[in-house]
GROMACS .gro file of C-alpha atoms in nm:
model
  504
    1MET     CA    1   5.140   5.152   9.572
    2LYS     CA    2   4.966   5.472   9.466
    3GLY     CA    3   5.024   5.635   9.802
    4ARG     CA    4   5.387   5.534   9.791
    5GLY     CA    5   5.428   5.716   9.453
    6ARG     CA    6   5.281   6.037   9.588
    7GLU     CA    7   5.525   6.029   9.881
    8LEU     CA    8   5.821   5.979   9.645
    9ARG     CA    9   5.717   6.274   9.430
   10LYS     CA   10   5.683   6.496   9.737
   11LEU     CA   11   6.027   6.392   9.852
   12SER     CA   12   6.180   6.475   9.503
   13SER     CA   13   6.055   6.842   9.504
   14TRP     CA   14   6.214   7.133   9.678
   15LEU     CA   15   6.142   7.489   9.766
   16CYS     CA   16   6.206   7.796   9.544
   17CYS     CA   17   6.504   7.989   9.674
   18ASP     CA   18   6.323   8.318   9.622
   19CYS     CA   19   5.957   8.272   9.718
   20GLY     CA   20   5.967   7.932   9.901
   21LYS     CA   21   5.714   7.765   9.666
   22ALA     CA   22   5.745   7.388   9.616
   23ILE     CA   23   5.875   7.325   9.264
   24GLU     CA   24   6.027   7.045   9.064
   25PRO     CA   25   6.404   7.038   9.074
   26ASN     CA   26   6.577   7.261   8.809
   27SER     CA   27   6.917   7.414   8.759
   28ALA     CA   28   6.803   7.764   8.861
   29ASN     CA   29   6.635   7.645   9.189
   30MET     CA   30   6.359   7.897   9.115
   31CYS     CA   31   5.999   7.882   9.005
   32VAL     CA   32   5.886   8.011   8.665
   33GLU     CA   33   5.728   8.327   8.810
   34CYS     CA   34   6.049   8.424   8.988
   35ILE     CA   35   6.260   8.359   8.678
   36ARG     CA   36   6.032   8.580   8.465
   37SER     CA   37   6.044   8.857   8.732
   38ARG     CA   38   6.426   8.854   8.721
   39VAL     CA   39   6.489   8.782   8.347
   40ASP     CA   40   6.314   8.922   8.036
   41ILE     CA   41   6.438   8.736   7.727
   42THR     CA   42   6.256   8.986   7.499
   43GLU     CA   43   6.407   9.305   7.644
   44HIS     CA   44   6.639   9.350   7.346
   45ILE     CA   45   6.361   9.285   7.091
   46PRO     CA   46   6.173   9.602   6.990
   47LYS     CA   47   5.797   9.587   7.043
   48GLN     CA   48   5.728   9.843   6.771
   49SER     CA   49   5.858   9.886   6.419
   50ASN     CA   50   5.772  10.050   6.086
   51LEU     CA   51   5.686   9.924   5.737
   52GLN     CA   52   5.703  10.136   5.421
   53PHE     CA   53   5.407  10.084   5.184
   54CYS     CA   54   5.353  10.236   4.837
   55LYS     CA   55   4.980  10.296   4.794
   56PHE     CA   56   5.012  10.342   4.418
   57CYS     CA   57   5.156  10.000   4.329
   58GLU     CA   58   5.059   9.836   4.665
   59ARG     CA   59   5.407   9.706   4.745
   60TYR     CA   60   5.615   9.695   5.063
   61LEU     CA   61   5.976   9.805   5.092
   62ASN     CA   62   6.226   9.525   5.153
   63PRO     CA   63   6.542   9.712   5.256
   64PRO     CA   64   6.760   9.837   5.114
   65ASN     CA   65   6.582   9.916   4.784
   66THR     CA   66   6.359   9.623   4.685
   67TRP     CA   67   5.982   9.653   4.664
   68MET     CA   68   5.773   9.338   4.689
   69VAL     CA   69   5.404   9.252   4.669
   70CYS     CA   70   5.275   9.109   4.998
   71PRO     CA   71   4.904   9.023   5.032
   72PRO     CA   72   4.745   9.080   5.375
   73GLU     CA   73   4.838   8.810   5.634
   74SER     CA   74   5.048   8.625   5.380
   75ARG     CA   75   5.369   8.430   5.428
   76GLU     CA   76   5.562   8.697   5.238
   77LEU     CA   77   5.435   8.972   5.469
   78LEU     CA   78   5.517   8.768   5.779
   79THR     CA   79   5.870   8.707   5.650
   80LEU     CA   80   5.914   9.079   5.585
   81CYS     CA   81   5.795   9.164   5.937
   82LEU     CA   82   6.036   8.917   6.101
   83LYS     CA   83   6.329   9.051   5.901
   84ARG     CA   84   6.274   9.394   6.055
   85LEU     CA   85   6.347   9.254   6.405
   86ARG     CA   86   6.727   9.248   6.415
   87ALA     CA   87   6.752   9.124   6.780
   88LEU     CA   88   6.538   8.820   6.706
   89THR     CA   89   6.854   8.616   6.642
   90SER     CA   90   6.938   8.612   7.017
   91VAL     CA   91   6.638   8.387   7.094
   92ARG     CA   92   6.482   8.081   6.937
   93LEU     CA   93   6.161   8.151   6.747
   94ILE     CA   94   5.896   7.890   6.814
   95ASP     CA   95   5.585   8.036   6.648
   96ALA     CA   96   5.467   8.353   6.472
   97SER     CA   97   5.117   8.454   6.365
   98PHE     CA   98   4.910   8.762   6.281
   99VAL     CA   99   4.665   8.924   6.521
  100TRP     CA  100   4.360   9.060   6.341
  101THR     CA  101   4.342   9.438   6.303
  102GLU     CA  102   4.123   9.673   6.105
  103PRO     CA  103   4.246   9.693   5.742
  104HIS     CA  104   4.234  10.076   5.744
  105SER     CA  105   4.409  10.113   6.083
  106LYS     CA  106   4.760  10.110   5.930
  107ARG     CA  107   4.865   9.865   6.204
  108ILE     CA  108   4.999   9.510   6.174
  109ILE     CA  109   5.034   9.306   6.496
  110VAL     CA  110   5.242   8.986   6.499
  111LYS     CA  111   5.224   8.739   6.790
  112LEU     CA  112   5.561   8.572   6.863
  113VAL     CA  113   5.654   8.277   7.082
  114VAL     CA  114   6.026   8.260   7.169
  115GLN     CA  115   6.252   8.048   7.396
  116LYS     CA  116   6.590   8.112   7.554
  117GLU     CA  117   6.817   7.932   7.798
  118VAL     CA  118   6.873   8.115   8.129
  119PHE     CA  119   7.061   8.043   8.455
  120GLY     CA  120   7.286   7.771   8.320
  121GLY     CA  121   7.031   7.534   8.169
  122ALA     CA  122   6.675   7.645   8.241
  123VAL     CA  123   6.472   7.716   7.922
  124LEU     CA  124   6.228   8.004   7.946
  125GLN     CA  125   5.943   8.050   7.694
  126GLN     CA  126   5.769   8.383   7.648
  127VAL     CA  127   5.479   8.515   7.432
  128PHE     CA  128   5.463   8.880   7.322
  129ASN     CA  129   5.324   9.103   7.043
  130VAL     CA  130   5.508   9.330   6.802
  131GLU     CA  131   5.317   9.621   6.647
  132TYR     CA  132   5.415   9.747   6.300
  133VAL     CA  133   5.308  10.091   6.181
  134VAL     CA  134   5.250  10.107   5.804
  135ASN     CA  135   5.387  10.435   5.664
  136ASN     CA  136   5.316  10.557   5.313
  137GLN     CA  137   5.623  10.597   5.095
  138MET     CA  138   5.623  10.628   4.716
  139CYS     CA  139   5.852  10.384   4.534
  140ASP     CA  140   6.095  10.502   4.266
  141GLU     CA  141   5.886  10.373   3.976
  142CYS     CA  142   5.569  10.546   4.096
  143ARG     CA  143   5.762  10.865   4.167
  144ARG     CA  144   5.882  10.871   3.807
  145VAL     CA  145   5.528  10.815   3.683
  146GLU     CA  146   5.386  11.094   3.898
  147ASN     CA  147   5.661  11.333   3.798
  148LYS     CA  148   5.558  11.396   3.438
  149ASP     CA  149   5.882  11.574   3.353
  150PHE     CA  150   6.106  11.282   3.446
  151TRP     CA  151   6.206  11.066   3.154
  152LYS     CA  152   6.527  10.920   3.018
  153ALA     CA  153   6.412  10.806   2.675
  154SER     CA  154   6.136  10.919   2.441
  155VAL     CA  155   5.978  10.769   2.130
  156GLN     CA  156   5.835  11.024   1.887
  157VAL     CA  157   5.586  10.868   1.645
  158ARG     CA  158   5.511  11.082   1.340
  159GLN     CA  159   5.316  11.043   1.016
  160LYS     CA  160   5.341  11.314   0.752
  161THR     CA  161   4.990  11.309   0.614
  162HIS     CA  162   4.671  11.513   0.633
  163HIS     CA  163   4.462  11.251   0.816
  164LYS     CA  164   4.536  11.016   1.104
  165LYS     CA  165   4.380  10.682   1.013
  166THR     CA  166   4.707  10.487   1.045
  167LEU     CA  167   4.783  10.659   1.377
  168TYR     CA  168   4.440  10.568   1.511
  169TYR     CA  169   4.492  10.205   1.403
  170LEU     CA  170   4.834  10.202   1.569
  171GLU     CA  171   4.679  10.344   1.886
  172GLN     CA  172   4.433  10.054   1.901
  173LEU     CA  173   4.715   9.801   1.849
  174ILE     CA  174   4.905   9.957   2.139
  175LEU     CA  175   4.599   9.935   2.363
  176LYS     CA  176   4.533   9.573   2.269
  177THR     CA  177   4.892   9.459   2.337
  178SER     CA  178   4.946   9.697   2.638
  179SER     CA  179   5.276   9.812   2.488
  180HIS     CA  180   5.241  10.144   2.669
  181SER     CA  181   5.240   9.991   3.017
  182ASP     CA  182   5.598  10.108   3.086
  183CYS     CA  183   5.534  10.468   2.976
  184VAL     CA  184   5.579  10.741   3.234
  185GLY     CA  185   5.396  10.986   3.008
  186ILE     CA  186   5.205  11.011   2.680
  187ASN     CA  187   5.176  11.342   2.498
  188PRO     CA  188   4.970  11.372   2.177
  189VAL     CA  189   5.116  11.633   1.940
  190ALA     CA  190   5.033  11.754   1.592
  191GLY     CA  191   5.099  11.472   1.349
  192GLY     CA  192   5.181  11.202   1.605
  193ILE     CA  193   5.227  11.090   1.965
  194ASP     CA  194   5.521  11.114   2.206
  195PHE     CA  195   5.590  10.829   2.450
  196PHE     CA  196   5.824  10.884   2.748
  197PHE     CA  197   6.008  10.606   2.934
  198ALA     CA  198   6.227  10.582   3.243
  199THR     CA  199   6.495  10.362   3.077
  200GLU     CA  200   6.636  10.326   2.727
  201ASN     CA  201   6.554   9.953   2.716
  202GLN     CA  202   6.183  10.027   2.756
  203ALA     CA  203   6.194  10.276   2.470
  204ARG     CA  204   6.379  10.028   2.251
  205LYS     CA  205   6.114   9.769   2.327
  206MET     CA  206   5.847  10.013   2.209
  207VAL     CA  207   6.036  10.082   1.888
  208ASP     CA  208   6.064   9.708   1.816
  209PHE     CA  209   5.687   9.678   1.853
  210LEU     CA  210   5.624   9.968   1.616
  211LEU     CA  211   5.849   9.814   1.352
  212THR     CA  212   5.638   9.498   1.354
  213ALA     CA  213   5.302   9.679   1.374
  214VAL     CA  214   5.318   9.925   1.082
  215PRO     CA  215   5.567   9.998   0.798
  216CYS     CA  216   5.804  10.257   0.942
  217LYS     CA  217   6.166  10.353   0.998
  218TYR     CA  218   6.340  10.523   1.291
  219ASN     CA  219   6.636  10.743   1.377
  220HIS     CA  220   6.821  10.746   1.708
  221SER     CA  221   6.993  11.027   1.893
  222LYS     CA  222   7.114  11.104   2.245
  223LYS     CA  223   7.186  11.420   2.443
  224LEU     CA  224   7.441  11.452   2.724
  225ILE     CA  225   7.280  11.574   3.049
  226SER     CA  226   7.561  11.537   3.303
  227HIS     CA  227   7.905  11.380   3.342
  228ASP     CA  228   8.086  11.266   3.655
  229ILE     CA  229   8.462  11.297   3.591
  230HIS     CA  230   8.552  11.106   3.909
  231SER     CA  231   8.356  10.787   3.833
  232ASN     CA  232   8.356  10.842   3.451
  233THR     CA  233   7.978  10.802   3.428
  234TYR     CA  234   7.756  10.975   3.174
  235ASN     CA  235   7.390  11.067   3.194
  236TYR     CA  236   7.214  11.074   2.856
  237LYS     CA  237   6.863  11.135   2.731
  238TYR     CA  238   6.775  10.917   2.432
  239THR     CA  239   6.529  11.001   2.155
  240TYR     CA  240   6.385  10.763   1.895
  241CYS     CA  241   6.203  10.928   1.603
  242VAL     CA  242   5.973  10.680   1.427
  243ASP     CA  243   5.845  10.783   1.082
  244ILE     CA  244   5.535  10.596   0.958
  245VAL     CA  245   5.464  10.562   0.588
  246PRO     CA  246   5.238  10.851   0.477
  247SER     CA  247   4.997  10.624   0.286
  248CYS     CA  248   4.662  10.555   0.452
  249ARG     CA  249   4.357  10.352   0.366
  250LEU     CA  250   4.162  10.468   0.057
  251ASP     CA  251   4.449  10.686  -0.069
  252VAL     CA  252   4.539  10.684  -0.439
  253VAL     CA  253   4.913  10.641  -0.501
  254CYS     CA  254   5.135  10.620  -0.807
  255LEU     CA  255   5.379  10.331  -0.787
  256PRO     CA  256   5.728  10.350  -0.935
  257PRO     CA  257   5.769  10.116  -1.234
  258ALA     CA  258   5.998   9.879  -1.038
  259VAL     CA  259   5.750   9.848  -0.749
  260ALA     CA  260   5.456   9.794  -0.986
  261LYS     CA  261   5.649   9.520  -1.164
  262SER     CA  262   5.735   9.346  -0.834
  263CYS     CA  263   5.362   9.343  -0.746
  264GLY     CA  264   5.269   9.132  -1.050
  265SER     CA  265   5.304   9.399  -1.318
  266MET     CA  266   4.999   9.585  -1.189
  267ASN     CA  267   4.906   9.936  -1.299
  268GLN     CA  268   5.092  10.227  -1.144
  269ILE     CA  269   4.773  10.407  -1.032
  270VAL     CA  270   4.644  10.191  -0.744
  271LEU     CA  271   4.434  10.232  -0.431
  272VAL     CA  272   4.557  10.166  -0.077
  273ASN     CA  273   4.320   9.899   0.051
  274ARG     CA  274   4.466   9.854   0.399
  275VAL     CA  275   4.773   9.944   0.607
  276ASN     CA  276   4.881   9.709   0.887
  277ASN     CA  277   5.228   9.555   0.904
  278VAL     CA  278   5.247   9.595   0.523
  279ILE     CA  279   5.074   9.815   0.263
  280HIS     CA  280   4.792   9.634   0.082
  281LEU     CA  281   4.724   9.774  -0.267
  282ILE     CA  282   4.441   9.707  -0.512
  283ASP     CA  283   4.413   9.805  -0.877
  284PRO     CA  284   4.075   9.979  -0.917
  285GLN     CA  285   4.054   9.879  -1.287
  286THR     CA  286   4.138   9.506  -1.258
  287ALA     CA  287   4.092   9.426  -0.883
  288GLN     CA  288   4.450   9.297  -0.881
  289ILE     CA  289   4.608   9.308  -0.537
  290GLY     CA  290   4.966   9.367  -0.429
  291ILE     CA  291   5.167   9.399  -0.110
  292VAL     CA  292   5.454   9.637  -0.031
  293ASN     CA  293   5.647   9.602   0.296
  294GLY     CA  294   5.829   9.879   0.478
  295ALA     CA  295   6.173   9.796   0.339
  296SER     CA  296   6.048   9.801  -0.021
  297TYR     CA  297   5.868  10.128   0.035
  298TYR     CA  298   6.168  10.315   0.172
  299ARG     CA  299   6.391  10.167  -0.098
  300SER     CA  300   6.154  10.303  -0.369
  301PRO     CA  301   5.918  10.552  -0.198
  302PHE     CA  302   5.600  10.672  -0.363
  303GLY     CA  303   5.375  10.962  -0.273
  304THR     CA  304   5.002  11.008  -0.236
  305LEU     CA  305   4.813  11.157  -0.530
  306CYS     CA  306   4.478  11.210  -0.357
  307SER     CA  307   4.365  11.172   0.003
  308ALA     CA  308   4.029  11.160   0.184
  309LYS     CA  309   3.981  11.537   0.182
  310GLN     CA  310   3.968  11.537  -0.199
  311LEU     CA  311   3.680  11.292  -0.234
  312VAL     CA  312   3.403  11.387  -0.477
  313GLU     CA  313   3.046  11.256  -0.463
  314TYR     CA  314   2.909  11.076  -0.770
  315VAL     CA  315   2.575  10.918  -0.861
  316VAL     CA  316   2.576  10.577  -1.033
  317MET     CA  317   2.370  10.570  -1.352
  318ASP     CA  318   2.442  10.217  -1.474
  319VAL     CA  319   2.654   9.914  -1.384
  320GLU     CA  320   2.773   9.637  -1.619
  321LEU     CA  321   2.969   9.351  -1.460
  322LEU     CA  322   3.264   9.210  -1.656
  323GLN     CA  323   3.362   8.847  -1.696
  324PHE     CA  324   3.691   8.730  -1.552
  325SER     CA  325   3.820   8.641  -1.898
  326ASP     CA  326   3.788   9.005  -2.004
  327LEU     CA  327   4.045   9.119  -1.745
  328PRO     CA  328   4.418   9.136  -1.815
  329THR     CA  329   4.495   8.945  -1.493
  330ALA     CA  330   4.328   8.638  -1.642
  331ALA     CA  331   4.645   8.584  -1.844
  332GLY     CA  332   4.842   8.529  -1.523
  333LEU     CA  333   4.974   8.881  -1.468
  334GLY     CA  334   4.869   8.896  -1.106
  335LYS     CA  335   4.631   8.784  -0.834
  336CYS     CA  336   4.275   8.920  -0.817
  337SER     CA  337   4.077   9.003  -0.506
  338GLY     CA  338   3.794   8.759  -0.452
  339SER     CA  339   3.580   9.009  -0.255
  340HIS     CA  340   3.558   9.261  -0.543
  341ALA     CA  341   3.402   9.243  -0.888
  342VAL     CA  342   3.521   9.456  -1.180
  343ALA     CA  343   3.244   9.640  -1.366
  344ASP     CA  344   3.193   9.921  -1.614
  345VAL     CA  345   3.024  10.197  -1.415
  346PHE     CA  346   2.862  10.510  -1.557
  347VAL     CA  347   2.861  10.796  -1.305
  348VAL     CA  348   2.777  11.165  -1.290
  349ARG     CA  349   2.878  11.423  -1.032
  350SER     CA  350   2.604  11.490  -0.779
  351ASN     CA  351   2.615  11.864  -0.846
  352GLU     CA  352   2.601  11.805  -1.224
  353LEU     CA  353   2.317  11.555  -1.230
  354GLY     CA  354   2.106  11.619  -1.544
  355LEU     CA  355   2.357  11.872  -1.677
  356ALA     CA  356   2.651  11.654  -1.785
  357GLU     CA  357   2.702  11.331  -1.975
  358PRO     CA  358   2.778  11.017  -1.767
  359LEU     CA  359   3.145  10.919  -1.735
  360HIS     CA  360   3.251  10.563  -1.817
  361ILE     CA  361   3.469  10.420  -1.539
  362ARG     CA  362   3.604  10.075  -1.475
  363SER     CA  363   3.583  10.007  -1.101
  364HIS     CA  364   3.643   9.721  -0.858
  365LEU     CA  365   3.321   9.802  -0.665
  366GLY     CA  366   3.090   9.630  -0.907
  367SER     CA  367   2.968   9.378  -0.650
  368ILE     CA  368   2.807   9.644  -0.426
  369LEU     CA  369   2.701   9.912  -0.675
  370LYS     CA  370   2.366   9.945  -0.844
  371PRO     CA  371   2.198  10.228  -1.040
  372GLY     CA  372   2.097  10.516  -0.814
  373ASP     CA  373   2.371  10.461  -0.553
  374THR     CA  374   2.596  10.739  -0.430
  375VAL     CA  375   2.972  10.676  -0.434
  376LEU     CA  376   3.283  10.871  -0.341
  377GLY     CA  377   3.578  10.893  -0.573
  378TYR     CA  378   3.880  11.096  -0.682
  379ASP     CA  379   3.873  11.312  -0.993
  380LEU     CA  380   4.227  11.258  -1.126
  381LYS     CA  381   4.154  11.445  -1.445
  382ASN     CA  382   4.103  11.777  -1.266
  383ALA     CA  383   4.329  11.708  -0.966
  384ASN     CA  384   4.643  11.913  -0.900
  385VAL     CA  385   4.905  11.638  -0.884
  386ASN     CA  386   5.278  11.691  -0.831
  387ASP     CA  387   5.444  11.352  -0.860
  388PRO     CA  388   5.746  11.259  -1.078
  389HIS     CA  389   5.620  10.906  -1.151
  390PHE     CA  390   5.275  11.036  -1.244
  391ASP     CA  391   5.420  11.291  -1.489
  392LYS     CA  392   5.607  11.016  -1.677
  393MET     CA  393   5.302  10.789  -1.721
  394ASN     CA  394   5.119  10.737  -2.046
  395PRO     CA  395   4.800  10.951  -2.035
  396ASP     CA  396   4.599  10.663  -2.178
  397LYS     CA  397   4.673  10.453  -1.867
  398ILE     CA  398   4.558  10.722  -1.622
  399PRO     CA  399   4.190  10.675  -1.516
  400SER     CA  400   3.982  10.988  -1.513
  401VAL     CA  401   3.797  10.891  -1.190
  402VAL     CA  402   3.883  10.635  -0.922
  403LEU     CA  403   3.584  10.521  -0.717
  404VAL     CA  404   3.663  10.450  -0.353
  405LYS     CA  405   3.356  10.353  -0.150
  406LYS     CA  406   2.979  10.348  -0.150
  407VAL     CA  407   2.780  10.598   0.059
  408TYR     CA  408   2.491  10.445   0.255
  409ALA     CA  409   2.181  10.628   0.367
  410SER     CA  410   2.258  10.560   0.735
  411ASP     CA  411   2.609  10.708   0.728
  412ALA     CA  412   2.484  11.056   0.817
  413THR     CA  413   2.351  10.953   1.160
  414LYS     CA  414   2.560  10.644   1.227
  415GLY     CA  415   2.823  10.825   1.432
  416SER     CA  416   2.576  10.928   1.702
  417ARG     CA  417   2.410  10.586   1.744
  418ARG     CA  418   2.683  10.324   1.725
  419ALA     CA  419   2.639  10.024   1.948
  420TRP     CA  420   3.014   9.994   2.004
  421LYS     CA  421   3.301  10.213   2.109
  422LEU     CA  422   3.680  10.221   2.120
  423LYS     CA  423   3.921  10.303   2.399
  424ARG     CA  424   4.178  10.580   2.366
  425LEU     CA  425   4.525  10.637   2.509
  426GLN     CA  426   4.420  10.973   2.653
  427GLU     CA  427   4.129  10.962   2.898
  428ALA     CA  428   4.019  11.310   2.793
  429GLU     CA  429   3.956  11.185   2.442
  430THR     CA  430   3.769  10.875   2.557
  431ALA     CA  431   3.462  11.074   2.650
  432SER     CA  432   3.433  11.209   2.297
  433VAL     CA  433   3.406  10.863   2.140
  434GLY     CA  434   3.052  10.814   2.016
  435SER     CA  435   2.961  11.183   2.037
  436SER     CA  436   2.871  11.410   1.750
  437GLY     CA  437   3.163  11.642   1.824
  438MET     CA  438   3.418  11.371   1.757
  439ASP     CA  439   3.715  11.427   1.529
  440GLN     CA  440   3.613  11.364   1.169
  441ASP     CA  441   3.930  11.162   1.109
  442PHE     CA  442   3.835  10.928   1.392
  443VAL     CA  443   3.481  10.896   1.252
  444ASP     CA  444   3.631  10.793   0.918
  445PHE     CA  445   3.852  10.541   1.097
  446MET     CA  446   3.548  10.387   1.267
  447ASP     CA  447   3.377  10.365   0.929
  448ASP     CA  448   3.679  10.178   0.795
  449LEU     CA  449   3.660   9.933   1.085
  450GLU     CA  450   3.301   9.855   1.000
  451ALA     CA  451   3.385   9.800   0.634
  452ASP     CA  452   3.700   9.589   0.685
  453PRO     CA  453   3.675   9.269   0.897
  454VAL     CA  454   4.051   9.202   0.860
  455MET     CA  455   4.137   9.536   1.023
  456ARG     CA  456   3.908   9.458   1.317
  457GLN     CA  457   4.122   9.158   1.411
  458GLY     CA  458   4.385   9.388   1.567
  459VAL     CA  459   4.135   9.610   1.751
  460ASN     CA  460   3.944   9.557   2.073
  461ILE     CA  461   3.584   9.669   2.017
  462TYR     CA  462   3.367   9.719   2.326
  463LYS     CA  463   2.993   9.740   2.374
  464ASN     CA  464   2.863  10.088   2.431
  465PRO     CA  465   2.651  10.086   2.752
  466LYS     CA  466   2.504  10.427   2.663
  467PHE     CA  467   2.364  10.301   2.333
  468LYS     CA  468   1.986  10.315   2.320
  469PRO     CA  469   1.854  10.213   1.980
  470ARG     CA  470   1.546  10.388   1.855
  471GLU     CA  471   1.439  10.068   1.686
  472LYS     CA  472   1.571   9.717   1.661
  473PRO     CA  473   1.919   9.763   1.513
  474SER     CA  474   2.047   9.553   1.229
  475VAL     CA  475   2.369   9.374   1.327
  476VAL     CA  476   2.397   9.159   1.021
  477GLU     CA  477   2.715   9.248   0.839
  478GLY     CA  478   2.664   9.351   0.479
  479ASP     CA  479   2.308   9.483   0.522
  480GLU     CA  480   2.246   9.704   0.220
  481GLU     CA  481   2.017   9.946   0.406
  482GLN     CA  482   2.225   9.995   0.716
  483GLY     CA  483   2.562   9.946   0.546
  484PRO     CA  484   2.852   9.746   0.695
  485THR     CA  485   2.809   9.692   1.067
  486ILE     CA  486   2.986   9.506   1.345
  487SER     CA  487   2.820   9.195   1.486
  488LEU     CA  488   2.758   9.151   1.858
  489GLU     CA  489   2.993   8.851   1.863
  490GLU     CA  490   3.286   9.084   1.786
  491MET     CA  491   3.212   9.320   2.076
  492LEU     CA  492   3.367   9.280   2.419
  493ASP     CA  493   3.216   9.366   2.755
  494GLU     CA  494   3.417   9.641   2.919
  495LEU     CA  495   3.565   9.522   3.249
  496THR     CA  496   3.589   9.768   3.540
  497LEU     CA  497   3.757   9.680   3.868
  498ASP     CA  498   3.669   9.880   4.180
  499ASP     CA  499   3.905   9.887   4.478
  500ASP     CA  500   3.760   9.747   4.805
  501PRO     CA  501   3.767  10.029   5.060
  502MET     CA  502   3.830   9.770   5.335
  503GLY     CA  503   4.135   9.631   5.154
  504GLN     CA  504   4.000   9.279   5.133
   0.00000   0.00000   0.00000
C-alpha cells in the first residue's frame, strides 16, 4: 500500500513550464523559484525611509504635525514605521519585527513578511528588510524654548519693598509645584521675576497659581503685533502684571481702624509674623494673632512702618513673665498665640550699654528671652514714619520699641556651614546657595525658614552634600546654643538623573 501511494503522488505532479522541475500542481504551472524570478511583490515598497526625531524632548514626528513618545523597539515605534510605508497596502502584511542595531547608529531596521496573490491564484510570500534613517529635527515646542526671544504671553511678578523674602518664598513654592514647567524663559529683574510663555492659557494658569500662593492682584493688557485682513486674524502679545503685597515677615505695620477691628479689635501697631496665602499678624504687646487676606488688604491697604534694614540691636537686662489674666485678650477680645509668652522686658541699646537707663517694653518673646540675650527690634520712637494711620493714633498706644527676634551666638557663622540647601529658578544663582557671598536677603530668608516650621511646609529642603561639620552638629530644633535648626527628617535627598549614552 505504501508503494502504491508513492506512485500516485508521482503521477499527480508535473513539470515546471520554465525550468522543467517536478512540482505540485498550481495555477501558475511554475515552481516557487521561477515565480520569484519573474515577479517581485515588494518592488513598489521602498526599502529605505526617514524618521524625524527631536533630541531635546525625545519624540518622533507623526506626520503631519504630531510628536509622540516612542520607546526603542516598542509597539508605538513599530506602528509609526509601518505608517511611513505607503505602498504597504498593496500586499498582505503577515509579520513585522525589529532587527537589532546599535543605539547610536541612527538606524532602525524592520523585518517584514508579506504575501500577495500572483498569476491568477498562486500566493507568494516574501521576507525583506526596511531601513529607517533617524534624522534630527527640533519640534515646535523645543524651538520656542531654545529661542529665548519667542513668547506670546508674559507674567511680570513684582513686589514694591526693600527686601525679597516674600519673593524667595514664592520662588520655592513654584519649584515645589513645578508651576514653571511651561515657561519658555525666566528673567529675574529688579524687584521681581518675569515669566514668558508660548500661549496665553499657560500664562493664565501661572497667574491663577500666584493668586492662591500669596496675597496679590493683577492687571492684564495686550499688544497688537500683526493683523491679517484677508482671514481676519489677529496676533497679540499678552502681559499679566502681578503685584504682591509689600508686607514681609518681621515687618511692623500700622493697621487701619477697620482692619484692626475685624481682627478681634487688636492694636493697630502689629508685627507681620508670616506671609503665605494670607498675611499672619501678631500683636507684640498681647500676643494676639490676626489674619488678613488679599481682598481685605487691597480694600483697606496699610503700609510698612519699619523693615529689616532698620533693625536695632538691644541687650536684655531683665525679663518678667506676665499671667494670662493680666492681658486684655483674656476678656475675649481676640485669640492669643500659644507659642509666645508676653513678658515685661527691660532692654538697653548695645552701643549704649552702661550709659543709658533700661527701657521697659512689653514683648511677645518672653518664652525665649533671658537676661544677657541679644535681640533685634525697631525703635519706633526715633523712626522717621510717614503713614496717615500712624499719625492719627493716640501716642499712648504707640510702643517705643518693638522686639522682633533673638540673636543667637551661632548666627554669625551659620550661613557658611548649613547642612541643607535650597534650589533656585536660575542655575547661576544655585551655586551661590550656602556660600558666604550669598545675597543677604536670601540669608535672612533661610534664617526665617529655620525659625518657622509652618513656612517650611511649602518648601523643599535638600541635604547639602558639600557640608562637612567641624564637630557633631546639633539637629534638635529649639537648641538654645545653636538656635533654631532644621531636623534631618525634613531634608530631602537630591535626585540626579544621568542620560545613558547608549540610549538604553
